[in-house]
Short mmCIF file of C-alpha atoms and ligand atoms in Angstrom, two decimals:
data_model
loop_
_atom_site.label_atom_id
_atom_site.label_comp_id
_atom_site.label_asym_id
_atom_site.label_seq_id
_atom_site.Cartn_x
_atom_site.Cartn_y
_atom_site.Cartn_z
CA UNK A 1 -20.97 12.91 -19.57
CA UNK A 2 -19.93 9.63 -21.65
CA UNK A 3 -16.59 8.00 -20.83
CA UNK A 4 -15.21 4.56 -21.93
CA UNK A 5 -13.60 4.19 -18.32
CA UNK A 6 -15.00 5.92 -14.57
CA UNK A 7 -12.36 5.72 -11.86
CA UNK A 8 -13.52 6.05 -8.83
CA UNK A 9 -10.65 7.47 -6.33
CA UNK A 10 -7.78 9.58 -7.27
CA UNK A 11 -5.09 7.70 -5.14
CA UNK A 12 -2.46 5.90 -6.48
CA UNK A 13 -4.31 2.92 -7.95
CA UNK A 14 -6.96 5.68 -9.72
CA UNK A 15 -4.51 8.00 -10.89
CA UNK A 16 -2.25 5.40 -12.27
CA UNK A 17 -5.00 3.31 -14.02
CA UNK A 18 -6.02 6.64 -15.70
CA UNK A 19 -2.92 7.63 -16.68
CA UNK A 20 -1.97 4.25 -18.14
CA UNK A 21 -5.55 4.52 -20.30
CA UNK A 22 -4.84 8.11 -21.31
CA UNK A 23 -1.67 7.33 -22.79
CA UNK A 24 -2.94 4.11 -25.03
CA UNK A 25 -6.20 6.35 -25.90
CA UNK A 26 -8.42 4.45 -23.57
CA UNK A 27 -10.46 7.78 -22.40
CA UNK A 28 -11.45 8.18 -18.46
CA UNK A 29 -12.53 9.98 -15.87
CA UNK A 30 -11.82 9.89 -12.40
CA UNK A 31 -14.23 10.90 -9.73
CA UNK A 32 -12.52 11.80 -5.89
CA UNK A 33 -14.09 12.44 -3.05
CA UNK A 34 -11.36 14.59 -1.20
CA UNK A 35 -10.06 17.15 -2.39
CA UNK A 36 -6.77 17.04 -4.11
CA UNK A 37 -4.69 18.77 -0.93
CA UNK A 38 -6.41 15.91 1.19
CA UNK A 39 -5.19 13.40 -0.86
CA UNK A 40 -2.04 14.65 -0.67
CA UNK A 41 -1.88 14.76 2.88
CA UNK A 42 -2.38 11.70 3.83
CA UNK A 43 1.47 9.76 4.58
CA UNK A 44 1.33 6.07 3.42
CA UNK A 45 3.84 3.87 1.72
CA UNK A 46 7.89 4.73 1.11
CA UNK A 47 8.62 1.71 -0.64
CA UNK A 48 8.45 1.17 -4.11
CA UNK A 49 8.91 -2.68 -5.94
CA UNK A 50 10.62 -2.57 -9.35
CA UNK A 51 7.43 -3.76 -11.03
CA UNK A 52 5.55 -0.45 -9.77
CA UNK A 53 8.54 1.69 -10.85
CA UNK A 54 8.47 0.14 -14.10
CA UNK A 55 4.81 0.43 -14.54
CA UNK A 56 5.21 4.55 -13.17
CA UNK A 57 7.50 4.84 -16.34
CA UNK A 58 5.38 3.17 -18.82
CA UNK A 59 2.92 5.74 -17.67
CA UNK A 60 5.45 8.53 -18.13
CA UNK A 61 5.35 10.03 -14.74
CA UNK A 62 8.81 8.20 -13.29
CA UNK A 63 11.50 10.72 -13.64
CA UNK A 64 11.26 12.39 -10.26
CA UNK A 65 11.16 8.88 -8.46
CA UNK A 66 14.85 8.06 -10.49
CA UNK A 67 15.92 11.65 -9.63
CA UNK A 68 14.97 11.50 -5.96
CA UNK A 69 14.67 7.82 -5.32
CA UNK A 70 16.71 6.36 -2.72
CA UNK A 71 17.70 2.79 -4.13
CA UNK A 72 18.45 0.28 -1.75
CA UNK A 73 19.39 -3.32 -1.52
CA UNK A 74 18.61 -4.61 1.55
CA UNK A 75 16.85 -4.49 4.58
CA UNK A 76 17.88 -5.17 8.36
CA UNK A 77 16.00 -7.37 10.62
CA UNK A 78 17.05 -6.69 14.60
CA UNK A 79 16.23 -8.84 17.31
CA UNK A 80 18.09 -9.47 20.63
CA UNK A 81 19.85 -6.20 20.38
CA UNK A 82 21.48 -7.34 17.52
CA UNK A 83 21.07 -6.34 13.57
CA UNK A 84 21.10 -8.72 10.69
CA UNK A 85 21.36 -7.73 7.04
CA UNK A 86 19.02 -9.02 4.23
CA UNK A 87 21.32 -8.53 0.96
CA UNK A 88 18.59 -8.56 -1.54
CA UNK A 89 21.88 -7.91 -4.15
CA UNK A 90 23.88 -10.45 -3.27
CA UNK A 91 20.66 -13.18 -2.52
CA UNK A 92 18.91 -12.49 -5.82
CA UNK A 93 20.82 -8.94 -7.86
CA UNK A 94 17.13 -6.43 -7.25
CA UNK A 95 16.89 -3.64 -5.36
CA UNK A 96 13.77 -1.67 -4.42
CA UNK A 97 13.61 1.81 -4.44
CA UNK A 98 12.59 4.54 -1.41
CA UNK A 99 10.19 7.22 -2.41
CA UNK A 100 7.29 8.13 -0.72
CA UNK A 101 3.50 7.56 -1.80
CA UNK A 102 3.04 11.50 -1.64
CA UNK A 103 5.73 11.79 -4.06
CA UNK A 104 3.77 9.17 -6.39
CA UNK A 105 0.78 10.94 -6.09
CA UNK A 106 2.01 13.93 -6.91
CA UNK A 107 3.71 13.34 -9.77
CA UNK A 108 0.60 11.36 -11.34
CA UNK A 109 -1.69 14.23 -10.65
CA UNK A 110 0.81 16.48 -12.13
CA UNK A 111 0.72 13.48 -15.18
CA UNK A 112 -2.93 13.78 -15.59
CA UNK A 113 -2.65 17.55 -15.66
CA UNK A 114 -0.48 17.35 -18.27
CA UNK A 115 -2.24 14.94 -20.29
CA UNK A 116 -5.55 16.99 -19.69
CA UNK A 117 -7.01 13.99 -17.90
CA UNK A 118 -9.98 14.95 -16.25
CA UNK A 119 -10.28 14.71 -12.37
CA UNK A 120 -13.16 15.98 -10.40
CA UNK A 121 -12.21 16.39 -6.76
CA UNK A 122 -14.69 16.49 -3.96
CA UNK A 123 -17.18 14.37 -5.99
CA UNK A 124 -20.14 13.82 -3.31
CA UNK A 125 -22.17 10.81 -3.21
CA UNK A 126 -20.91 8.89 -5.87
CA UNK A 127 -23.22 5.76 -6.22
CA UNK A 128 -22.76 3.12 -9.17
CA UNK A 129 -25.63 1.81 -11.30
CA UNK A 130 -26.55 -1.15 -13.95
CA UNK A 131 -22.96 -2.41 -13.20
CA UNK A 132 -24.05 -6.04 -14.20
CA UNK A 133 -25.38 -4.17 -17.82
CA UNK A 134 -23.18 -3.28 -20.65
CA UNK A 135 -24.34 0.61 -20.22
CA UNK A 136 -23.21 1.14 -16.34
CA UNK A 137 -23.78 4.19 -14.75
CA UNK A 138 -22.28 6.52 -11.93
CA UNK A 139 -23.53 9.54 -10.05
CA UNK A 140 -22.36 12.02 -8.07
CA UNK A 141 -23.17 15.55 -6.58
CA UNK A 142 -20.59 18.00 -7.43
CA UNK A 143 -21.33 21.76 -5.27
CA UNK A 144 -24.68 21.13 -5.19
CA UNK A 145 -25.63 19.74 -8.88
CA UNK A 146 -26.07 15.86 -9.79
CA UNK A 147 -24.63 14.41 -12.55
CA UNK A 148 -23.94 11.39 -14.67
CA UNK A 149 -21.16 9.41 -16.13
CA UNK A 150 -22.26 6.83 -18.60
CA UNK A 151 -19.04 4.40 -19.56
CA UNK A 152 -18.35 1.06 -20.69
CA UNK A 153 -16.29 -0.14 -17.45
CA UNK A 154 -15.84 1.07 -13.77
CA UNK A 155 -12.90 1.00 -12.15
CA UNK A 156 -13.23 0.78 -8.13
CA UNK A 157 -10.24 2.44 -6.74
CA UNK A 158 -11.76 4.00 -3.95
CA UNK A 159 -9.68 1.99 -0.91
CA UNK A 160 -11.17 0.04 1.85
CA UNK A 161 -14.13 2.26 2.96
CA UNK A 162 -15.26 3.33 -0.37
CA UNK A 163 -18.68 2.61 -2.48
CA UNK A 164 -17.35 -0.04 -5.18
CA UNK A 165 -16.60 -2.94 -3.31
CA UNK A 166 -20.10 -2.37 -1.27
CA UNK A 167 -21.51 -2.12 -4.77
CA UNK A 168 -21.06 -5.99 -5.58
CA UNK A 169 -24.53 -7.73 -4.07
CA UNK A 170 -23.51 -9.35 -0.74
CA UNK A 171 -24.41 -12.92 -2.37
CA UNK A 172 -21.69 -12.17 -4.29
CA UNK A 173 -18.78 -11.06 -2.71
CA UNK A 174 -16.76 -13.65 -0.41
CA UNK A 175 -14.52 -11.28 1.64
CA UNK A 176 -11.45 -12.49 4.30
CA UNK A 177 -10.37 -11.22 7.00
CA UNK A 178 -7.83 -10.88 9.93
CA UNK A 179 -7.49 -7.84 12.27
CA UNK A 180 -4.49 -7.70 14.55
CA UNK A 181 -4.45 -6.55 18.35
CA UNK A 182 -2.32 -3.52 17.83
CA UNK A 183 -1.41 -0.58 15.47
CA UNK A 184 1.49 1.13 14.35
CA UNK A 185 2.10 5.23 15.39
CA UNK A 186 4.12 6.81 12.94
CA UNK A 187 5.86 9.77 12.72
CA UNK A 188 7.61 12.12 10.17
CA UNK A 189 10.31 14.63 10.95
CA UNK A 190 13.05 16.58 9.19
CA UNK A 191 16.08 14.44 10.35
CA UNK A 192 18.46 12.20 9.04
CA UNK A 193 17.60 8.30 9.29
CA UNK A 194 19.37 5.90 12.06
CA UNK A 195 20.61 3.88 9.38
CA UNK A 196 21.13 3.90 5.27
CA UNK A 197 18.85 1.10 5.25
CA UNK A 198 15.52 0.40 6.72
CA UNK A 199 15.38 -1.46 9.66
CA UNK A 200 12.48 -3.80 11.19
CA UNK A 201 12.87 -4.50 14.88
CA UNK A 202 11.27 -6.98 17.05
CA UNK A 203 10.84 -6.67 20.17
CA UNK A 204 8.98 -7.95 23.40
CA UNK A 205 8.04 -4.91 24.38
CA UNK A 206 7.02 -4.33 20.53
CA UNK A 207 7.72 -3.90 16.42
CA UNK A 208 9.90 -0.68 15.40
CA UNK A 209 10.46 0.38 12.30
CA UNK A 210 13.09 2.92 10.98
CA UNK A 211 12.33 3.75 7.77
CA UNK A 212 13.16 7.11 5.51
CA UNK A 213 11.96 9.58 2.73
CA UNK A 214 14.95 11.32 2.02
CA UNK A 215 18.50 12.03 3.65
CA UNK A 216 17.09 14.41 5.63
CA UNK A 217 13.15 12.78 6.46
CA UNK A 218 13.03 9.98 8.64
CA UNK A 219 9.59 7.88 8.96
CA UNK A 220 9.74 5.98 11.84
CA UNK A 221 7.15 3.57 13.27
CA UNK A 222 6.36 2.09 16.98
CA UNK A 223 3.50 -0.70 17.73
CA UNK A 224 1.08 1.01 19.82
CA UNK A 225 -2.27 -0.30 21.51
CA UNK A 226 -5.46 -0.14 19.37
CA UNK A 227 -6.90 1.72 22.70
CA UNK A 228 -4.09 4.52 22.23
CA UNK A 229 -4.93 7.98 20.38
CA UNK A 230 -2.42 10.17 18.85
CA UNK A 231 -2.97 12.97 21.78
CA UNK A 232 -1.78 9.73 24.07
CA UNK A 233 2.08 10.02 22.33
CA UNK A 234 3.80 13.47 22.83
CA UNK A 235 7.21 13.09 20.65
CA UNK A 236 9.37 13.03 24.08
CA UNK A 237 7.10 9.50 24.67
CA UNK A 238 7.57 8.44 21.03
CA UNK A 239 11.27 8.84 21.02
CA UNK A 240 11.95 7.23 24.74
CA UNK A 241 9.48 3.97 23.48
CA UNK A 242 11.39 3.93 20.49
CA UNK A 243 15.24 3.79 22.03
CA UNK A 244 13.72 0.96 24.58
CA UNK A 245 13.23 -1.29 21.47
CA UNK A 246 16.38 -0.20 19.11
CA UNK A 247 19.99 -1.25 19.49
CA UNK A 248 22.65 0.79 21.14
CA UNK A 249 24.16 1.41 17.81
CA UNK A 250 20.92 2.75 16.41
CA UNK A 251 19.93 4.68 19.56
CA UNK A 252 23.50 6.33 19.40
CA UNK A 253 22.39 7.56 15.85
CA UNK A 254 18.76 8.36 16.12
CA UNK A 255 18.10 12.22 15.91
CA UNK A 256 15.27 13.43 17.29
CA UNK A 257 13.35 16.63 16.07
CA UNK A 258 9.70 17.70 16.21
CA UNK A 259 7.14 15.73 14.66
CA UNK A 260 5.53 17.36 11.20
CA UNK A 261 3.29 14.14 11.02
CA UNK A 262 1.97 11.82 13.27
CA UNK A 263 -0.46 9.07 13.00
CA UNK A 264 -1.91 5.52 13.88
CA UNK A 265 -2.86 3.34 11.30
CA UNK A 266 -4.82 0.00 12.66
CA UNK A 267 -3.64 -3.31 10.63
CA UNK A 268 -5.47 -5.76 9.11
CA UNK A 269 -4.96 -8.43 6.60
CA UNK A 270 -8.42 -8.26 4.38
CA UNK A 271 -9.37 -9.64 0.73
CA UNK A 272 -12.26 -9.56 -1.32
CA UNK A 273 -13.15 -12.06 -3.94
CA UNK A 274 -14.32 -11.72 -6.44
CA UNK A 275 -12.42 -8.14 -7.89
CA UNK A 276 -14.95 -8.13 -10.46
CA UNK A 277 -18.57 -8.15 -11.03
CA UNK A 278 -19.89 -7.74 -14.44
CA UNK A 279 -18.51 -4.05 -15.75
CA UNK A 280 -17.07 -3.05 -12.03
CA UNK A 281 -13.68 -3.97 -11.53
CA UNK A 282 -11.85 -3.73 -7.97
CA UNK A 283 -8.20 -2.64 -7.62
CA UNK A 284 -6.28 -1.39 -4.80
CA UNK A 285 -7.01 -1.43 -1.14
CA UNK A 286 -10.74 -1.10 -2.60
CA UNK A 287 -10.52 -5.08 -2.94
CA UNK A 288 -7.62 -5.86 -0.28
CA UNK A 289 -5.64 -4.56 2.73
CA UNK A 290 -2.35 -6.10 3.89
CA UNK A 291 -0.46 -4.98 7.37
CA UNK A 292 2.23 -2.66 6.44
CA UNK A 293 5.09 -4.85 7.47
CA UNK A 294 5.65 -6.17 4.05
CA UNK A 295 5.37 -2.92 2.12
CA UNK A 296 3.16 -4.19 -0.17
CA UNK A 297 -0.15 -2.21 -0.29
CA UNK A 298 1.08 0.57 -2.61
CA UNK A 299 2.71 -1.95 -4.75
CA UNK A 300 -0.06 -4.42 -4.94
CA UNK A 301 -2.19 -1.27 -6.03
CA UNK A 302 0.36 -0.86 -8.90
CA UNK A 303 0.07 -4.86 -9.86
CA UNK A 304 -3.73 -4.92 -9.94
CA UNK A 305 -3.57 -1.68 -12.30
CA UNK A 306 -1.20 -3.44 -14.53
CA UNK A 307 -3.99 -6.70 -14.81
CA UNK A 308 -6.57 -4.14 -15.48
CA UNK A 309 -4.90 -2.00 -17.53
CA UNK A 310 -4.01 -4.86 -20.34
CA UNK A 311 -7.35 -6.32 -19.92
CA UNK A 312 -9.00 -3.28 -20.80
CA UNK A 313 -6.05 -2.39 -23.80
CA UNK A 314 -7.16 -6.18 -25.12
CA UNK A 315 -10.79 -5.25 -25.02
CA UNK A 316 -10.64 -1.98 -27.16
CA UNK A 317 -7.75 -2.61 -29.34
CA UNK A 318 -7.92 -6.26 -29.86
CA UNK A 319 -11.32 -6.75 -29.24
CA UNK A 320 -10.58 -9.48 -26.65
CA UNK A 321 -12.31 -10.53 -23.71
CA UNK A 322 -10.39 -12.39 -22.53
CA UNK A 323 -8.01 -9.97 -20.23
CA UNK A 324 -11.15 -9.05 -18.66
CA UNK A 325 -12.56 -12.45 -17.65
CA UNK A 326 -9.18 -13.22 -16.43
CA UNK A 327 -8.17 -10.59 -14.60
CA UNK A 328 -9.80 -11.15 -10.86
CA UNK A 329 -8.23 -14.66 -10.70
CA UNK A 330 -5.11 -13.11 -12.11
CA UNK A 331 -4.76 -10.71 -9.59
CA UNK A 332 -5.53 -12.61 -6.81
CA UNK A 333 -3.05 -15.26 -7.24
CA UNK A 334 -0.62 -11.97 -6.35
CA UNK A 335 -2.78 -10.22 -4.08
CA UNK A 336 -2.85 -13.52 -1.69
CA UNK A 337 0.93 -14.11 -1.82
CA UNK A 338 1.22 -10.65 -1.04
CA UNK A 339 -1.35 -10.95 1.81
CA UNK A 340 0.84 -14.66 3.21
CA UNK A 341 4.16 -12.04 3.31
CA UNK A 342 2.40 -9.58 5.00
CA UNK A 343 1.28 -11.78 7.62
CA UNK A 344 4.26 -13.63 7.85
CA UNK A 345 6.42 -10.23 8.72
CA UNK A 346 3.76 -9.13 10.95
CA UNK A 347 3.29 -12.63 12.94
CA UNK A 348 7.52 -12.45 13.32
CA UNK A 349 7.93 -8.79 14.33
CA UNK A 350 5.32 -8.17 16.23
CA UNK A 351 4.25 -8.87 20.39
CA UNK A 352 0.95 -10.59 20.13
CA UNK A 353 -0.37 -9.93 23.83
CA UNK A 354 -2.28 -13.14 24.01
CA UNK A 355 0.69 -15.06 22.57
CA UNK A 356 1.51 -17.86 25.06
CA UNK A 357 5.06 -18.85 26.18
CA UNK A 358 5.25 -21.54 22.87
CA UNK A 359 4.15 -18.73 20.50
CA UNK A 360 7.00 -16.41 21.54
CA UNK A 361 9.17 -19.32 21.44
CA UNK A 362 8.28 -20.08 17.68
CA UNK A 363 8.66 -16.33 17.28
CA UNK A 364 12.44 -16.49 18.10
CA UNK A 365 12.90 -19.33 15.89
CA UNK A 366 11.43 -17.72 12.96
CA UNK A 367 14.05 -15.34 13.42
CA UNK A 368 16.89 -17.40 14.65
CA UNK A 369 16.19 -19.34 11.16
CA UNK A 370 16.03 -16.51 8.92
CA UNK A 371 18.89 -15.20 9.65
CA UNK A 372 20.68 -18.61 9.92
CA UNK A 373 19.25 -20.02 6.12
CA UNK A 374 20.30 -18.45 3.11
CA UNK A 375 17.09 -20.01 1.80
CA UNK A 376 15.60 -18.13 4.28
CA UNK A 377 16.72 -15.03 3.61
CA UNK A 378 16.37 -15.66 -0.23
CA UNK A 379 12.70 -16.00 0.01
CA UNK A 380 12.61 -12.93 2.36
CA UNK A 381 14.15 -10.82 -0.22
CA UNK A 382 12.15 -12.01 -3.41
CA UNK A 383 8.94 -11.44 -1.40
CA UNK A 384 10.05 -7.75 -0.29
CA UNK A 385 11.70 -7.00 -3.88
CA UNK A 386 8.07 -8.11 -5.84
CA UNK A 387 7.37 -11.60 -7.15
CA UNK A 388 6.73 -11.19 -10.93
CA UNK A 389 3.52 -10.16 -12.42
P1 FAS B 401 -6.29 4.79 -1.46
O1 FAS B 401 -7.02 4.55 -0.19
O2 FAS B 401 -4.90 5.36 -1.41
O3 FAS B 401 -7.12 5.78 -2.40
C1 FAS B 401 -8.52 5.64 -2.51
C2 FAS B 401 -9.08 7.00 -2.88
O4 FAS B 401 -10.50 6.86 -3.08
C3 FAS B 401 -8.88 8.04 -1.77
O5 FAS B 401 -8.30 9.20 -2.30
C4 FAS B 401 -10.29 8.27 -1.25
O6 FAS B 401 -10.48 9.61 -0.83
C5 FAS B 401 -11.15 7.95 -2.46
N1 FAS B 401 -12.52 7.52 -2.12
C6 FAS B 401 -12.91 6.74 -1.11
N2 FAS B 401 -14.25 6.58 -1.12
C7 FAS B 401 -14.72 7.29 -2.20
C8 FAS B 401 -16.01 7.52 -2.75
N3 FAS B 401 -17.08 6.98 -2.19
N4 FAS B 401 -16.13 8.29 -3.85
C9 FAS B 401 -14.99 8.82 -4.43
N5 FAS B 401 -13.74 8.66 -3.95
C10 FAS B 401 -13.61 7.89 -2.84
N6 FAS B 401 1.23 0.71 2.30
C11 FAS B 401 2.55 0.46 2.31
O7 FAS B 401 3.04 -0.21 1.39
N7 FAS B 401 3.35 0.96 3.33
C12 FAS B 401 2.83 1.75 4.34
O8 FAS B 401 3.56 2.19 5.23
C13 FAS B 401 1.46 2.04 4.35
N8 FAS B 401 0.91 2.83 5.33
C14 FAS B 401 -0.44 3.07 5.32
C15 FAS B 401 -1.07 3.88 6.30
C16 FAS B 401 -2.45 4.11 6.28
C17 FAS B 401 -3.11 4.97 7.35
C18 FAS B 401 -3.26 3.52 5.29
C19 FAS B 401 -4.76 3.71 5.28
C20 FAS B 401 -2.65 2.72 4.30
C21 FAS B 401 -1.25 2.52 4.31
N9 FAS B 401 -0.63 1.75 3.33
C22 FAS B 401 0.70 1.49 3.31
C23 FAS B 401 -1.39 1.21 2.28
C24 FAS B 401 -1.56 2.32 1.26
O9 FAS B 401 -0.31 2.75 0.76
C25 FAS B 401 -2.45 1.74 0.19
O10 FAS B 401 -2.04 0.42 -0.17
C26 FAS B 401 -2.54 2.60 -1.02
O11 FAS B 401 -2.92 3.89 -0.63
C27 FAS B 401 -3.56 1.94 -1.96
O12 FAS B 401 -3.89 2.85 -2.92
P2 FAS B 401 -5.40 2.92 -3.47
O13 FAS B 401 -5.87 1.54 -3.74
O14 FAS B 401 -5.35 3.92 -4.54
O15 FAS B 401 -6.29 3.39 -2.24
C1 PHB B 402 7.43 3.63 5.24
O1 PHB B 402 8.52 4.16 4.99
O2 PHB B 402 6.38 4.28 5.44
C2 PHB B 402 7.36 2.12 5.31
C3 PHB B 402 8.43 1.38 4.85
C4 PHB B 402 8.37 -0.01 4.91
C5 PHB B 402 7.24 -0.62 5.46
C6 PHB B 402 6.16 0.14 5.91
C7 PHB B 402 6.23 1.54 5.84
O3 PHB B 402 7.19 -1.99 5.53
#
């Protein structure tokens, strides 16, 4: 098979790179290793940036997120059994929007279906060759046959334990990294949220989060011990952890129903440099992680896919280099203020069991001046909206 672009992974960053291509002619391929019900079925992200939405309608695949989107403009940070608001409106007029990462993913598959993209799901073994050529290669093993993709570029958007970023020789790659003592269990179920808005607890016995898909779907979020396993957290022990760190207002409000998902994502704060090596080019988780507390993962997917995107629309219609020897330093300059946010919400929300008596001190202050400093609260909100492209 000969392609101009290979994609590897058919998440958000894949799907949305190829769809972006397929719609300025670029042609593409994208090779998953999952099936596409698996991909489906995993529950990420629920926030979406302005920048992503805009970039989901420039790929023509944004009319369900308007039509189902919950917009909101602002946040609540609670502390000391007490809520404060973050009025991303009022601070700096942007809003984000809440629809989940499922719903993305859908509606790009159902995209690339219509555009007759091709996708081949449950692509075993793929391996990348000559990447530092002009003529790169990848493999794969598809029901017991091997076959070959010949293409101008690769495109590594197979997330943090895929083949691309393992691809770039080890005297090449400079990766960073910081893995934090806990993890976050998080559940789905089929009531209606605590609040209209989202809202980020912390609290010494740990971080909450209430969060939403629709008015009917809550997503809510406890920290949990990296020693505990899902089996460990029957819903009657999820719900009586959570009330112990919400407000009375928010307890009085919280419904509680059956699980339909339930999960524990570890978090870590990870980037690779550099995101590309000759004709391999990393986007997505494949080339950094951040902690969920910022909401930025997704939405740094969607920024690195806009870098790549243009750099590979200069290359074939304007016969320009230049996007393409630009784009890793372009994207990192985002991808590491996305990566200080992250950290920052996750150092101030979270219990840090080794933290001495100082730490949790500086802890309180954070939030004692955040909520104090409209400066404060101004630089929280253009973080969480998106800082340009
Ligand atoms: P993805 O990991 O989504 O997609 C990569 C794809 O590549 C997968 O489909 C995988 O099957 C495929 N793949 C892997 N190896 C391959 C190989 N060798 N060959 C072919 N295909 C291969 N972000 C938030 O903003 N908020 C959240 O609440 C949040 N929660 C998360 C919870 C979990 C458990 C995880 C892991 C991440 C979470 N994230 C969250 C981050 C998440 O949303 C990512 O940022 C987002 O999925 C990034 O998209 P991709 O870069 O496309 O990577
Ligand atoms: C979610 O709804 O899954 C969600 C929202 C905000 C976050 C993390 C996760 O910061």
């Amino acid at each position: 098979m000969r392609t101009q672009v290979a994609i590897i992974g058919a998440g958000p960053a894949g799907l949305l790179l190829g769809q972006l291509l397929l719609k300025h002619g670029i042609s593409n391929v994208i090779l998953e290793r999952q099936s596409a019900d698996y991909v489906l079925g995993r529950i990420r992200a629920g926030v979406v940036e302005k920048g992503t939405a805009d970039l989901l309608d420039e790929a023509g695949v944004g009319t369900r997120m308007h039509k189902e989107g919950l917009i909101h403009n602002g946040i609540e940070i609670a502390f000391s059994d007490a809520r404060h608001r973050i009025d991303f409106h009022n601070l700096i007029g942007k809003s984000v929007i809440i629809y989940g990462q499922t719903e993305i993913t859908r509606d790009l598959m159902a995209g690339r279906a219509a555009a007759g993209g091709e996708t081949v799901y449950q692509a075993e073994d793929v391996s990348l060759h000559e990447i530092d050529s002009d003529r790169p290669k990848v493999r794969y093993r598809k029901n017991g046959e091997e076959h070959e993709v010949e293409c101008d570029f690769i495109a590594g958007c197979d997330g943090f334990h895929g083949v691309s970023r393992r691809s770039i020789p080890e005297s090449v790659l400079q990766t960073y990294e910081r893995v934090y003592p806990f993890g976050w269990l998080g559940i789905l179920v089929d009531k209606p949220p605590v609040s209209e808005e989202l809202i980020y607890v912390g609290h010494e016995r740990g971080f909450a989060l209430c969060s939403m898909r629709t008015p009917t779907r809550s997503r809510l979020y406890i920290q949990c011990s990296l020693e505990d396993r899902v089996e460990d957290w029957p819903d009657e022990r999820f719900y009586e952890e959570l009330k112990q760190r919400l407000d009375a207002e928010a307890v009085a409000r919280l419904q509680e129903g059956p699980s339909i998902e339930k999960s524990i994502a570890p978090l870590r704060s990870f980037v690779a440099e550099p995101m590309r090596y000759g004709r391999l080019f990393l986007a997505g988780d494949a080339a950094h992680i951040v902690p969920p507390t910022g909401a930025k993962g997704l939405n740094l997917a969607a920024s690195d896919v806009h870098y790549l995107w243009q750099a590979l629309t200069d290359f074939y219609k304007r016969n320009s280099q230049a996007g393409i020897d630009a784009y890793s330093a372009r994207a990192l300059r985002r991808v590491w203020k996305a990566e200080r946010f992250s950290w920052w919400m996750t150092s101030m929300l979270h219990h840090f069991p080794d933290n001495s008596g100082f730490d949790r001190r500086l802890q309180r202050t954070e939030l004692e001046y955040l909520i104090s400093s409209r400066a404060a609260m101004t630089a929280l909100a253009e973080n969480y909206v998106g800082l340009p492209y």
